[in-house]
Coordinates of C-alpha atoms in Angstrom, one line a residue:
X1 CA 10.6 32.4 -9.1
X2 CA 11.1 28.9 -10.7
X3 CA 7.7 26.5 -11.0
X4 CA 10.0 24.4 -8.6
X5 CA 10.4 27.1 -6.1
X6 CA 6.7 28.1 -6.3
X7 CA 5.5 24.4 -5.7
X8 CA 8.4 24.0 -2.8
X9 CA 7.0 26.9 -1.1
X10 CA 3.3 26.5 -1.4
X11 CA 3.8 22.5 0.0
X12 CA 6.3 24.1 2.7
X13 CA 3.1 26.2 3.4
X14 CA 0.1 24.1 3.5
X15 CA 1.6 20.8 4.3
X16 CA 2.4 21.7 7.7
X17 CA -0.2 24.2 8.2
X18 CA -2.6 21.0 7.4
X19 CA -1.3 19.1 10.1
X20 CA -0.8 21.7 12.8
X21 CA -4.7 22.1 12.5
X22 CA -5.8 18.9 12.2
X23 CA -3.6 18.0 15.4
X24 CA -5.1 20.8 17.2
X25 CA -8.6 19.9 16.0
X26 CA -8.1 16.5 17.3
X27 CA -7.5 17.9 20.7
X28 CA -10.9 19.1 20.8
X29 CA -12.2 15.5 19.5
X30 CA -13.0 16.9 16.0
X31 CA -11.6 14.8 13.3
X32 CA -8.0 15.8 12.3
X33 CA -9.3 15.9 8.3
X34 CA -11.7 18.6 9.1
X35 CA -8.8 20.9 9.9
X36 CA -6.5 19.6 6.9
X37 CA -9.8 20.7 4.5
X38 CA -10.5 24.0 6.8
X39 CA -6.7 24.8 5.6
X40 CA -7.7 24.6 2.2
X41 CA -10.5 26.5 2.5
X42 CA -9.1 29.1 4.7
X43 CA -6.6 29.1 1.6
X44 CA -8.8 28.9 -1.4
X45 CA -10.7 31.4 -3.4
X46 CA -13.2 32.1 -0.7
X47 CA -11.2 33.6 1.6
X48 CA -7.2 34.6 1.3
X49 CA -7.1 33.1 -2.4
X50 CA -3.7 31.8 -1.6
X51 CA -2.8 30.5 -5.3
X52 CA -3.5 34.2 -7.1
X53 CA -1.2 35.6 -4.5
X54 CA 2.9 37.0 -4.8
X55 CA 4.6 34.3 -6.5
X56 CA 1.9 32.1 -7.3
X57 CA -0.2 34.2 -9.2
X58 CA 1.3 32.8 -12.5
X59 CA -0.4 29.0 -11.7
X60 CA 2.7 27.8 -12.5
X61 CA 3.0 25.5 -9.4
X62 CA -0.9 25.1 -8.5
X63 CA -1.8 22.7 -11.1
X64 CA 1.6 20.1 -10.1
X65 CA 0.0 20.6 -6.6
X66 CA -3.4 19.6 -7.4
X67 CA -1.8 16.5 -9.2
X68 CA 0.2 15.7 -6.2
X69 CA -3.1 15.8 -3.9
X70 CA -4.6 13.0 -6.3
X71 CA -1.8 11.1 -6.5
X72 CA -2.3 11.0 -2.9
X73 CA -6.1 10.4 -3.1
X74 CA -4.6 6.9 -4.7
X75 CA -2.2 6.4 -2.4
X76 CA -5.1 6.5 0.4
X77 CA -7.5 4.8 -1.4
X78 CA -4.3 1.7 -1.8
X79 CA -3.9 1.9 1.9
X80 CA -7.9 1.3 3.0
X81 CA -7.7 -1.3 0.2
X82 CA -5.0 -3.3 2.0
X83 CA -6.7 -2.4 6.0
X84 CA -9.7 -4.2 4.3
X85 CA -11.1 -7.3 5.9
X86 CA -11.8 -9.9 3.7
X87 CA -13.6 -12.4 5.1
X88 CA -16.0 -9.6 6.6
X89 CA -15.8 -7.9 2.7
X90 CA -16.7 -11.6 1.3
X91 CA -19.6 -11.8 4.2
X92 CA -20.8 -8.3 3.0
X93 CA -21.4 -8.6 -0.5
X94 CA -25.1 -8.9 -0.8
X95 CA -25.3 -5.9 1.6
X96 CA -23.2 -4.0 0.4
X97 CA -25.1 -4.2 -3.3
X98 CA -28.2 -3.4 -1.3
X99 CA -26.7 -0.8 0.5
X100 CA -24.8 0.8 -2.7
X101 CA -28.5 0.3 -4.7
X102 CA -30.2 2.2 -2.1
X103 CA -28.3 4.8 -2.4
X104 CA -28.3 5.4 -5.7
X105 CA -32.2 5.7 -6.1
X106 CA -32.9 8.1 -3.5
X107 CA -30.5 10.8 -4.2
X108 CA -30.9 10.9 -7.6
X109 CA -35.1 11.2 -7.4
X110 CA -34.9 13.2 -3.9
X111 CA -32.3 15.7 -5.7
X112 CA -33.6 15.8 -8.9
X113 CA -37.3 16.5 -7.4
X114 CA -36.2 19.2 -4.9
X115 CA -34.4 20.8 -7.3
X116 CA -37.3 21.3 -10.0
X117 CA -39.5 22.1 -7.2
X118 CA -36.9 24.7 -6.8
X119 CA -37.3 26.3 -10.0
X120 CA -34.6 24.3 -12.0
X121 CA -35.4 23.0 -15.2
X122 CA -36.2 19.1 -15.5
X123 CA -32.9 18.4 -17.4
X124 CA -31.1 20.4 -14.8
X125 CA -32.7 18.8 -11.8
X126 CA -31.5 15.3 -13.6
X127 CA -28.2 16.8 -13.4
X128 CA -28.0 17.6 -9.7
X129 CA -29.6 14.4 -8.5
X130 CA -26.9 12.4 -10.5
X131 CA -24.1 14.5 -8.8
X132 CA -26.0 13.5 -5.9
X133 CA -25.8 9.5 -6.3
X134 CA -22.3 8.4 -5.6
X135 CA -19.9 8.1 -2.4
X136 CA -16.6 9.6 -2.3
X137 CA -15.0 6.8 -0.1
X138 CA -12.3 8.9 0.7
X139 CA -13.3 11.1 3.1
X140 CA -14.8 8.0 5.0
X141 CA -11.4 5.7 4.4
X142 CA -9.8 8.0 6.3
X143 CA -12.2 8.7 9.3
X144 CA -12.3 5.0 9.9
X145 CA -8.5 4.3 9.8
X146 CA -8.2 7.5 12.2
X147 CA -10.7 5.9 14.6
X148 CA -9.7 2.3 14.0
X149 CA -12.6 0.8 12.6
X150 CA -11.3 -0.5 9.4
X151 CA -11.8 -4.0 10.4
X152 CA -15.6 -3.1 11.2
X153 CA -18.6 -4.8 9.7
X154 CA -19.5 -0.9 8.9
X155 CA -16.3 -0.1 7.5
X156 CA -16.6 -3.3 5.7
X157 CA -19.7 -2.6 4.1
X158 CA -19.3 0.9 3.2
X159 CA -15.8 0.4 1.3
X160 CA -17.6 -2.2 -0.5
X161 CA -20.9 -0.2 -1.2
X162 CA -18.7 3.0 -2.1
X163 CA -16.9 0.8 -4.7
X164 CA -20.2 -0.3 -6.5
X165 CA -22.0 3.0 -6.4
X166 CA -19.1 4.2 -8.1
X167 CA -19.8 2.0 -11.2
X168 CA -23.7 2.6 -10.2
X169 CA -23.1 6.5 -10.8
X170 CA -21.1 5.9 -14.3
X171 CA -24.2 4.9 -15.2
X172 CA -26.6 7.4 -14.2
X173 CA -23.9 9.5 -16.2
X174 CA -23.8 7.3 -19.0
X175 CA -27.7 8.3 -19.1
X176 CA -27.5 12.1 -18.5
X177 CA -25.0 12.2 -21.2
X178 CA -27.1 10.3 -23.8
X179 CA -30.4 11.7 -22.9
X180 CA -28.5 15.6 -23.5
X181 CA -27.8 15.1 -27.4
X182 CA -29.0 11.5 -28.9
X183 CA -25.5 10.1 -28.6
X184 CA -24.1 13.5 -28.8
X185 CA -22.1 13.9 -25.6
X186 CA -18.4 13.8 -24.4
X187 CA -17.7 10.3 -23.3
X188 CA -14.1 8.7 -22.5
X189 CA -12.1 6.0 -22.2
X190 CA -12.3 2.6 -23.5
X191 CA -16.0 2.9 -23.9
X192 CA -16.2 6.1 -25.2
X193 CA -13.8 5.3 -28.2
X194 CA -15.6 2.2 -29.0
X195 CA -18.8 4.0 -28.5
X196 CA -17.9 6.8 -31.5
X197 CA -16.9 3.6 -33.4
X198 CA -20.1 1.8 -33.0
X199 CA -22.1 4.7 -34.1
X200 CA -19.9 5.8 -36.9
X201 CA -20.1 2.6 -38.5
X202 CA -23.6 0.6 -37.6
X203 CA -26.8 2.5 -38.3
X204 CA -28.7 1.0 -35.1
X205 CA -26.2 1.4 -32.7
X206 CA -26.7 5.6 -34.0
X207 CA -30.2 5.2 -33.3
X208 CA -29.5 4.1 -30.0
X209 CA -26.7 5.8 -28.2
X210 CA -28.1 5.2 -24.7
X211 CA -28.5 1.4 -24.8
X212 CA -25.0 0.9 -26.7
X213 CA -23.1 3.5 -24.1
X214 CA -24.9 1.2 -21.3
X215 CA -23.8 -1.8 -22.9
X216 CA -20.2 -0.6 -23.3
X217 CA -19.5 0.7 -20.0
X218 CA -20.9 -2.5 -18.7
X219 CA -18.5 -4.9 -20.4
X220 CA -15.8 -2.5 -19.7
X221 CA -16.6 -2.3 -15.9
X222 CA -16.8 -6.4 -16.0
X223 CA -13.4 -7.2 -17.8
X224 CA -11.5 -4.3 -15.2
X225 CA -12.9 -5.7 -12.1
X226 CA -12.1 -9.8 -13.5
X227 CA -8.8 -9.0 -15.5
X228 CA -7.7 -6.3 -12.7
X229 CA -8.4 -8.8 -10.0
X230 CA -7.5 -11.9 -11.3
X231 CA -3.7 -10.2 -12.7
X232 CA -3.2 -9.5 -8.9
X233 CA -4.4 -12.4 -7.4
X234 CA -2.1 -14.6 -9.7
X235 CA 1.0 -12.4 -10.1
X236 CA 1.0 -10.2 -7.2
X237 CA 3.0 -11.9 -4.7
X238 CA 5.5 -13.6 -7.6
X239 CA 6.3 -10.2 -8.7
X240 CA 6.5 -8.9 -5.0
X241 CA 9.0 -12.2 -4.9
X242 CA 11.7 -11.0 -7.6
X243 CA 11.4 -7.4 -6.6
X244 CA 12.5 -8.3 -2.9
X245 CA 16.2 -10.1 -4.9
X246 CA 16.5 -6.9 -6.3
X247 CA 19.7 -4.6 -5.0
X248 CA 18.6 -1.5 -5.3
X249 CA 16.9 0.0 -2.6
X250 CA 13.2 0.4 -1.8
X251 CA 12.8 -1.6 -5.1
X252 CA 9.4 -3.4 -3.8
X253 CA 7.8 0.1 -3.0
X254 CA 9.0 1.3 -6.2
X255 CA 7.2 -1.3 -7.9
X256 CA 4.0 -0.8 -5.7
X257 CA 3.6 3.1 -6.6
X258 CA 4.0 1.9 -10.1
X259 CA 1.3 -1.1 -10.0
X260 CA -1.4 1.4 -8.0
X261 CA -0.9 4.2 -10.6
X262 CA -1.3 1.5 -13.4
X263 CA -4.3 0.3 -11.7
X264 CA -5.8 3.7 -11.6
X265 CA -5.3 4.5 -15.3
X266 CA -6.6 1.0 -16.1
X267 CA -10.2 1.9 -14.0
X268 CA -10.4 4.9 -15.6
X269 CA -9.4 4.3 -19.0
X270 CA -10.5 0.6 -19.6
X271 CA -13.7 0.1 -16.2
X272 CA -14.7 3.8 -16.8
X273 CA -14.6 4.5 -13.0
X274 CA -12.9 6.3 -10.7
X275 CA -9.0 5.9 -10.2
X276 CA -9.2 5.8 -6.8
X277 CA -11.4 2.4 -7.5
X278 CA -8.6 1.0 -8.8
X279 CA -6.1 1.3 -6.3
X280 CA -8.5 0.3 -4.1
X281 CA -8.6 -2.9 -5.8
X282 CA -5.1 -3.4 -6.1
X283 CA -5.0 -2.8 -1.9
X284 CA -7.7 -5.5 -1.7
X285 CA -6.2 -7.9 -2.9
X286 CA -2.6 -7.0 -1.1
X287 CA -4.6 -7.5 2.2
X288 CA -4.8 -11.5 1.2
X289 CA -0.6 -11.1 0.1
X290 CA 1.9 -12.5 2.4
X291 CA 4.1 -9.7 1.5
X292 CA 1.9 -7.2 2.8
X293 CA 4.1 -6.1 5.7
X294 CA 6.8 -5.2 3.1
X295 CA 5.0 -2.0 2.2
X296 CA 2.5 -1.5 5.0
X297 CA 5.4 0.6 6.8
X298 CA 6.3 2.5 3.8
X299 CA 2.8 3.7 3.0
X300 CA 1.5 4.7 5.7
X301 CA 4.6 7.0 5.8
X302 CA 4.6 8.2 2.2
X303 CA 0.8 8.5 2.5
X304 CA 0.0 10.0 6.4
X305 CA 3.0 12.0 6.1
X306 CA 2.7 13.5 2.8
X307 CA 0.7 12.9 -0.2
X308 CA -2.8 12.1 2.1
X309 CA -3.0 15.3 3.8
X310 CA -2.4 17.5 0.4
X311 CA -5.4 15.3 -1.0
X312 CA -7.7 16.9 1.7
X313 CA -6.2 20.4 1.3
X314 CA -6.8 20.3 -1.7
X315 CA -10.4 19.7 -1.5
X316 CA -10.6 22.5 0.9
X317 CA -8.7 24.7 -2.2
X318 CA -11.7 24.0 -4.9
X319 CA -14.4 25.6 -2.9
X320 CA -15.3 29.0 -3.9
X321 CA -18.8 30.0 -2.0
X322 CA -18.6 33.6 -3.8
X323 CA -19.9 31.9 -6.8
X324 CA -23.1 30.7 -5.3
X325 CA -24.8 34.0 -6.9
X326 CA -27.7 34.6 -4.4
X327 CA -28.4 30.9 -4.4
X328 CA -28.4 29.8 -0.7
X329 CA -31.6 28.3 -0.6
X330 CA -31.0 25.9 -3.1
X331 CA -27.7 25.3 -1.8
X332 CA -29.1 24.1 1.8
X333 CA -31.8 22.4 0.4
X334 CA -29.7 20.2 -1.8
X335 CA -27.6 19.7 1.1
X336 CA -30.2 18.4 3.5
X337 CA -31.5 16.3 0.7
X338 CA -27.9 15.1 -0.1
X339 CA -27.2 13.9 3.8
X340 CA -30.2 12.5 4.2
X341 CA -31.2 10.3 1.1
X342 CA -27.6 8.8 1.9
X343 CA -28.2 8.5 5.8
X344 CA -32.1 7.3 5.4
X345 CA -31.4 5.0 1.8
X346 CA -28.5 2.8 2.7
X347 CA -29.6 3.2 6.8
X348 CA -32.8 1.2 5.2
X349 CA -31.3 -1.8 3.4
X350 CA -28.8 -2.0 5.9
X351 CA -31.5 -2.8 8.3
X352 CA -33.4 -5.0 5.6
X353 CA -30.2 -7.4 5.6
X354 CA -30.4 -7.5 9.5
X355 CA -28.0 -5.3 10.8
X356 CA -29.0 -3.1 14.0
X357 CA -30.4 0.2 13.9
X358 CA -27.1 1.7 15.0
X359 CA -24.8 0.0 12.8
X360 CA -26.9 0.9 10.2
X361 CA -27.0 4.5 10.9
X362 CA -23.1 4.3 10.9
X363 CA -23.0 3.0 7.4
X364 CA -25.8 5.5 6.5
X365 CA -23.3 8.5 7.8
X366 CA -20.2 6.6 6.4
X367 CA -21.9 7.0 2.8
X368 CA -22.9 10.6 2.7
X369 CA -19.6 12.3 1.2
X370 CA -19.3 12.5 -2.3
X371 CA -16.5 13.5 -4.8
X372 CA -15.1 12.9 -8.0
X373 CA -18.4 11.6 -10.2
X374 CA -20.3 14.3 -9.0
X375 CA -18.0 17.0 -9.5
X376 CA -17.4 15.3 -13.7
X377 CA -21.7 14.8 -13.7
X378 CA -21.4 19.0 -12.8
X379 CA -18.2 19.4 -15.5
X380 CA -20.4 17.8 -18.6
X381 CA -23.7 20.1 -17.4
X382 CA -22.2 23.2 -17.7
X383 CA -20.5 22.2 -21.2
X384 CA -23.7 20.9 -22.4
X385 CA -25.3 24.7 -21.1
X386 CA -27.8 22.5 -18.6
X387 CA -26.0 24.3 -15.6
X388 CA -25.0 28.4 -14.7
X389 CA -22.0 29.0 -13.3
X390 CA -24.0 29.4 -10.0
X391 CA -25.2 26.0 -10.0
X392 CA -21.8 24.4 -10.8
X393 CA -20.8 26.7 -7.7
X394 CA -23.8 24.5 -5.6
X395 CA -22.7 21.4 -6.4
X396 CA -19.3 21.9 -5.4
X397 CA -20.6 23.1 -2.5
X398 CA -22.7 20.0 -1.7
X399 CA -19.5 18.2 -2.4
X400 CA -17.7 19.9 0.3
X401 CA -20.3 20.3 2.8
X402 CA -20.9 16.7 2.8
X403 CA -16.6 15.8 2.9
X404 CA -17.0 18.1 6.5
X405 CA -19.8 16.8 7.1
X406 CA -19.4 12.9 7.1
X407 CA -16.4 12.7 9.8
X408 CA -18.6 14.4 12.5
X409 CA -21.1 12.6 11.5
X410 CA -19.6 9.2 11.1
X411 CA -17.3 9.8 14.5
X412 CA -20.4 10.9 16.4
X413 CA -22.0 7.6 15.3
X414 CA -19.4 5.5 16.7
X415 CA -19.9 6.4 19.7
X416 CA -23.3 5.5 20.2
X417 CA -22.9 2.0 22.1
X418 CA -23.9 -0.7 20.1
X419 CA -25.1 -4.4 21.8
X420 CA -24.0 -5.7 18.1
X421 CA -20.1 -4.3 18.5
X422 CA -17.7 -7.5 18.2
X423 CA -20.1 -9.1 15.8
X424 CA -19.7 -9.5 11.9
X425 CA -22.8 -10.2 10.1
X426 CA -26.1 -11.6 12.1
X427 CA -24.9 -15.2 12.9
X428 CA -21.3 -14.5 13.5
X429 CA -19.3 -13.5 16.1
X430 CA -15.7 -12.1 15.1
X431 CA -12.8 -12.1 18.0
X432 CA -10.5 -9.1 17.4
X433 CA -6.7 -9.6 17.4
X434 CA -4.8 -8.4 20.9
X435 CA -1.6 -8.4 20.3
X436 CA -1.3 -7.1 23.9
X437 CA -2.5 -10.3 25.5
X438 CA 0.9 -11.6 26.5
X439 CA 0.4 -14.9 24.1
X440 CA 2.6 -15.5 21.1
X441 CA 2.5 -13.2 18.0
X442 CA 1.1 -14.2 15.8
X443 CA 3.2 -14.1 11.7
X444 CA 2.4 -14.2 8.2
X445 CA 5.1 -15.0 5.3
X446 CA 7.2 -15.0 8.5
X447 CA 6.9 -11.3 9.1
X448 CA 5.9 -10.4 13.1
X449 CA 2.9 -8.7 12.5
X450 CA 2.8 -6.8 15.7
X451 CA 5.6 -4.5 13.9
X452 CA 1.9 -3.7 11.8
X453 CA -0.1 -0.9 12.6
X454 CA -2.7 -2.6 14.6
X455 CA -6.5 -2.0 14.2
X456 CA -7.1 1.2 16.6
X457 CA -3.3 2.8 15.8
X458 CA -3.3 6.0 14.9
X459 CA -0.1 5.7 12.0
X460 CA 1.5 8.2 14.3
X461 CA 1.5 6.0 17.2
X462 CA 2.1 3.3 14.7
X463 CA 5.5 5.2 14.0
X464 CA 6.0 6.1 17.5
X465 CA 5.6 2.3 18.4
X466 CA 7.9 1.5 15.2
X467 CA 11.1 3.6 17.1
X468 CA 10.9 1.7 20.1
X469 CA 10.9 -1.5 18.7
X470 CA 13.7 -0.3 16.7
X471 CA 15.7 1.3 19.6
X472 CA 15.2 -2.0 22.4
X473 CA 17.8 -4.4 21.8

């Protein structure tokens, strides 16, 4: 069977089989990405092993699905990017820095002392309390759009604090790396080249590897998050302007895909952060565009109805619990110190900026997941020989316990009644939008935003609600 075939089958598998689950899961008020990563791992080595099986033993289609799934990672991170309140995200800065500080420092020295009280060597402890230290926004991204929160203060300040704890983590990596092999280890990107060059050609910057890789990734962090932001702010919507004069069809969108996969190569290559940072950043900014209507619609279709839910499968495909070796108790210790220096850290400086003790539990939950740094910080142990095999296995584990975890969690915590719900930040009071309310409708650019998915719309019912308006006269 052709690679074609192979990757048509195994998406005409675990595409639907993803949403089937998560639909039936949501009957039972469990969040409906919990059953698209449950596929995965129902599907992955741990169990059926669904990739070494008939026609897909030869990997020929696995690795164009896995690239698929991040494309949609992207593609969701561009869509909570562009649900992002901004007034509330401009509010939230200092908290969110706080919040993102927070936790940063307590995983890293909670993980890093359980684990040598654990038996692991310092340098190896080191290594699992940096996988420990940054968000996977992601998981959380989704479970807030699912249960309409996005325009929340707590949905506010988690994007925000994800975003920064991302950059926070590159450096904790930046360290690890350094500390292995006095300038020694694999670095990448913008800062990595110039790194080699420094040290190849300027004797102190060779005796310090650490301060110079620092130095570099924080000038490269600096000029993606001012050149990145700026580009957009200025050129966005004239460029959005041109495309709409164009003929061909779907020629905005087209345009769109192609700006948030630049803007994902440009964090990775140029800020040395995640991709999904970047079209996050790109979404931001659309959320301020008067042309954001022009590809709300489109997105949430490309994304909700395709790429999204291979993202979590996907997940759900990378866990392989045979590989722990023996090593349970490490495992559920890690875990229990991954949840709660997340939920107890940022819970604490959400409540040092003033925010209630429930609302600060929420972002404490909405913070717990983690993803693509930790999973690299585990990649360069086990190439540097700090980490077994087994321990690699842990960390992914961690990973994935806290992506299942952080829905339940995060939904649970939302439903806690709050006297502060309705509120933006102590001082403010923040009236939500009812486009049910009888009164005119309101528009931006001239777009009638009630043909937007509103703030507690499913993007099914948004499509449902999309028909109708399409078939009234």
């Amino acid at each position: 069977m052709s690679a074609l075939l192979q990757l048509a089958l195994l998406i005409a598998i675990l595409l639907p089989a993803g949403k089937l689950v998560a639909s039936l899961f949501s009957r039972f008020g469990i969040p409906a990405i919990i059953g698209e990563l449950m596929v995965g791992i129902v599907a992955g080595p741990g169990c059926f092993n669904l990739l070494q099986q008939g026609p897909f033993r030869t990997g020929q289609a696995s690795g164009t699905f896995m690239l698929l799934a991040q494309i949609g990672g992207l593609v969701l991170m561009f869509i909570a990017g562009f649900e992002t309140d901004i007034e509330r995200m401009r509010e939230a800065g200092v908290t969110a820095f706080l919040v993102a500080l927070s936790g940063v420092i307590w995983p890293l020295a909670l993980g890093a002392g359980a684990a040598h009280l654990l038996g692991l060597s310092w340098p190896a402890a080191l290594f699992v309390g940096g996988a420990l230290t940054a968000t996977s926004v992601s998981i959380s991204a989704r479970t807030l759009m699912d249960g309409g929160h996005m325009a929340s203060t707590e949905a506010t300040v988690i994007l925000g604090a994800a975003v920064i704890d991302d950059v926070m983590g590159l450096f904790v990596l930046a360290f690890l790396t350094a500390s292995l092999a006095t300038g020694g280890g694999e670095y990448f990107g913008a800062a990595g080249e110039s790194s080699r060059f420094f040290r190849q050609h300027f004797t102190l910057a060779a005796e310090h590897p650490l301060l110079l890789q620092m130095i570099l990734i924080g000038v490269g962090v600096a000029l993606f998050f001012t050149v990145g932001y700026g580009a957009a702010k200025r050129w966005l919507d004239p460029l959005i302007l041109q495309m709409r004069k164009l003929s061909a069809t779907e020629s905005v969108t087209s345009c769109v895909i192609a700006l948030v996969l630049v803007y994902a190569l440009a964090a990775e290559w140029l800020g040395s952060v995640a991709g999904i940072t970047g079209a996050y950043l790109l979404g931001y900014v659309f959320a301020g565009s008067k042309f954001k209507a022009d590809i709300e619609r489109t997105f949430h279709a490309i994304g909700h109805g395709f790429l999204v839910p291979l993202f979590f499968v996907a997940i759900g495909l990378t866990s392989n619990f045979r590989s722990l070796g023996g090593h349970w108790l490490l495992l559920g210790i890690i875990f229990v110190v991954a949840v709660i220096s997340k939920m107890v850290g940022c819970g604490l400086a959400a409540m040092a900026r003033g925010l209630g003790f429930v609302r600060s539990l929420r972002i404490g939950c909405g913070m717990v997941s983690r993803g693509e740094v930790g999973l690299i910080i585990a990649a360069m142990a086990i190439r540097a020989s700090v980490f077994t095999e087994s321990e690699v296995a842990m960390v992914v584990a961690v990973v994935l316990l806290t992506t299942l975890f952080t829905p339940l969690a995060l939904r649970g915590a939302f439903q806690l009644k709050c006297p502060e719900d309705g509120q933006s930040f102590p001082g403010g009071i923040v009236e939500p939008l009812d486009l049910a309310s009888g009164g005119p409708t309101p528009t931006l650019g001239g777009d009638d935003i009630s043909n937007r998915p509103s703030r507690r719309e499913s993007s099914n019912d948004f499509s449902k609600r999309l028909m109708l308006s399409k078939d009234s006269p």
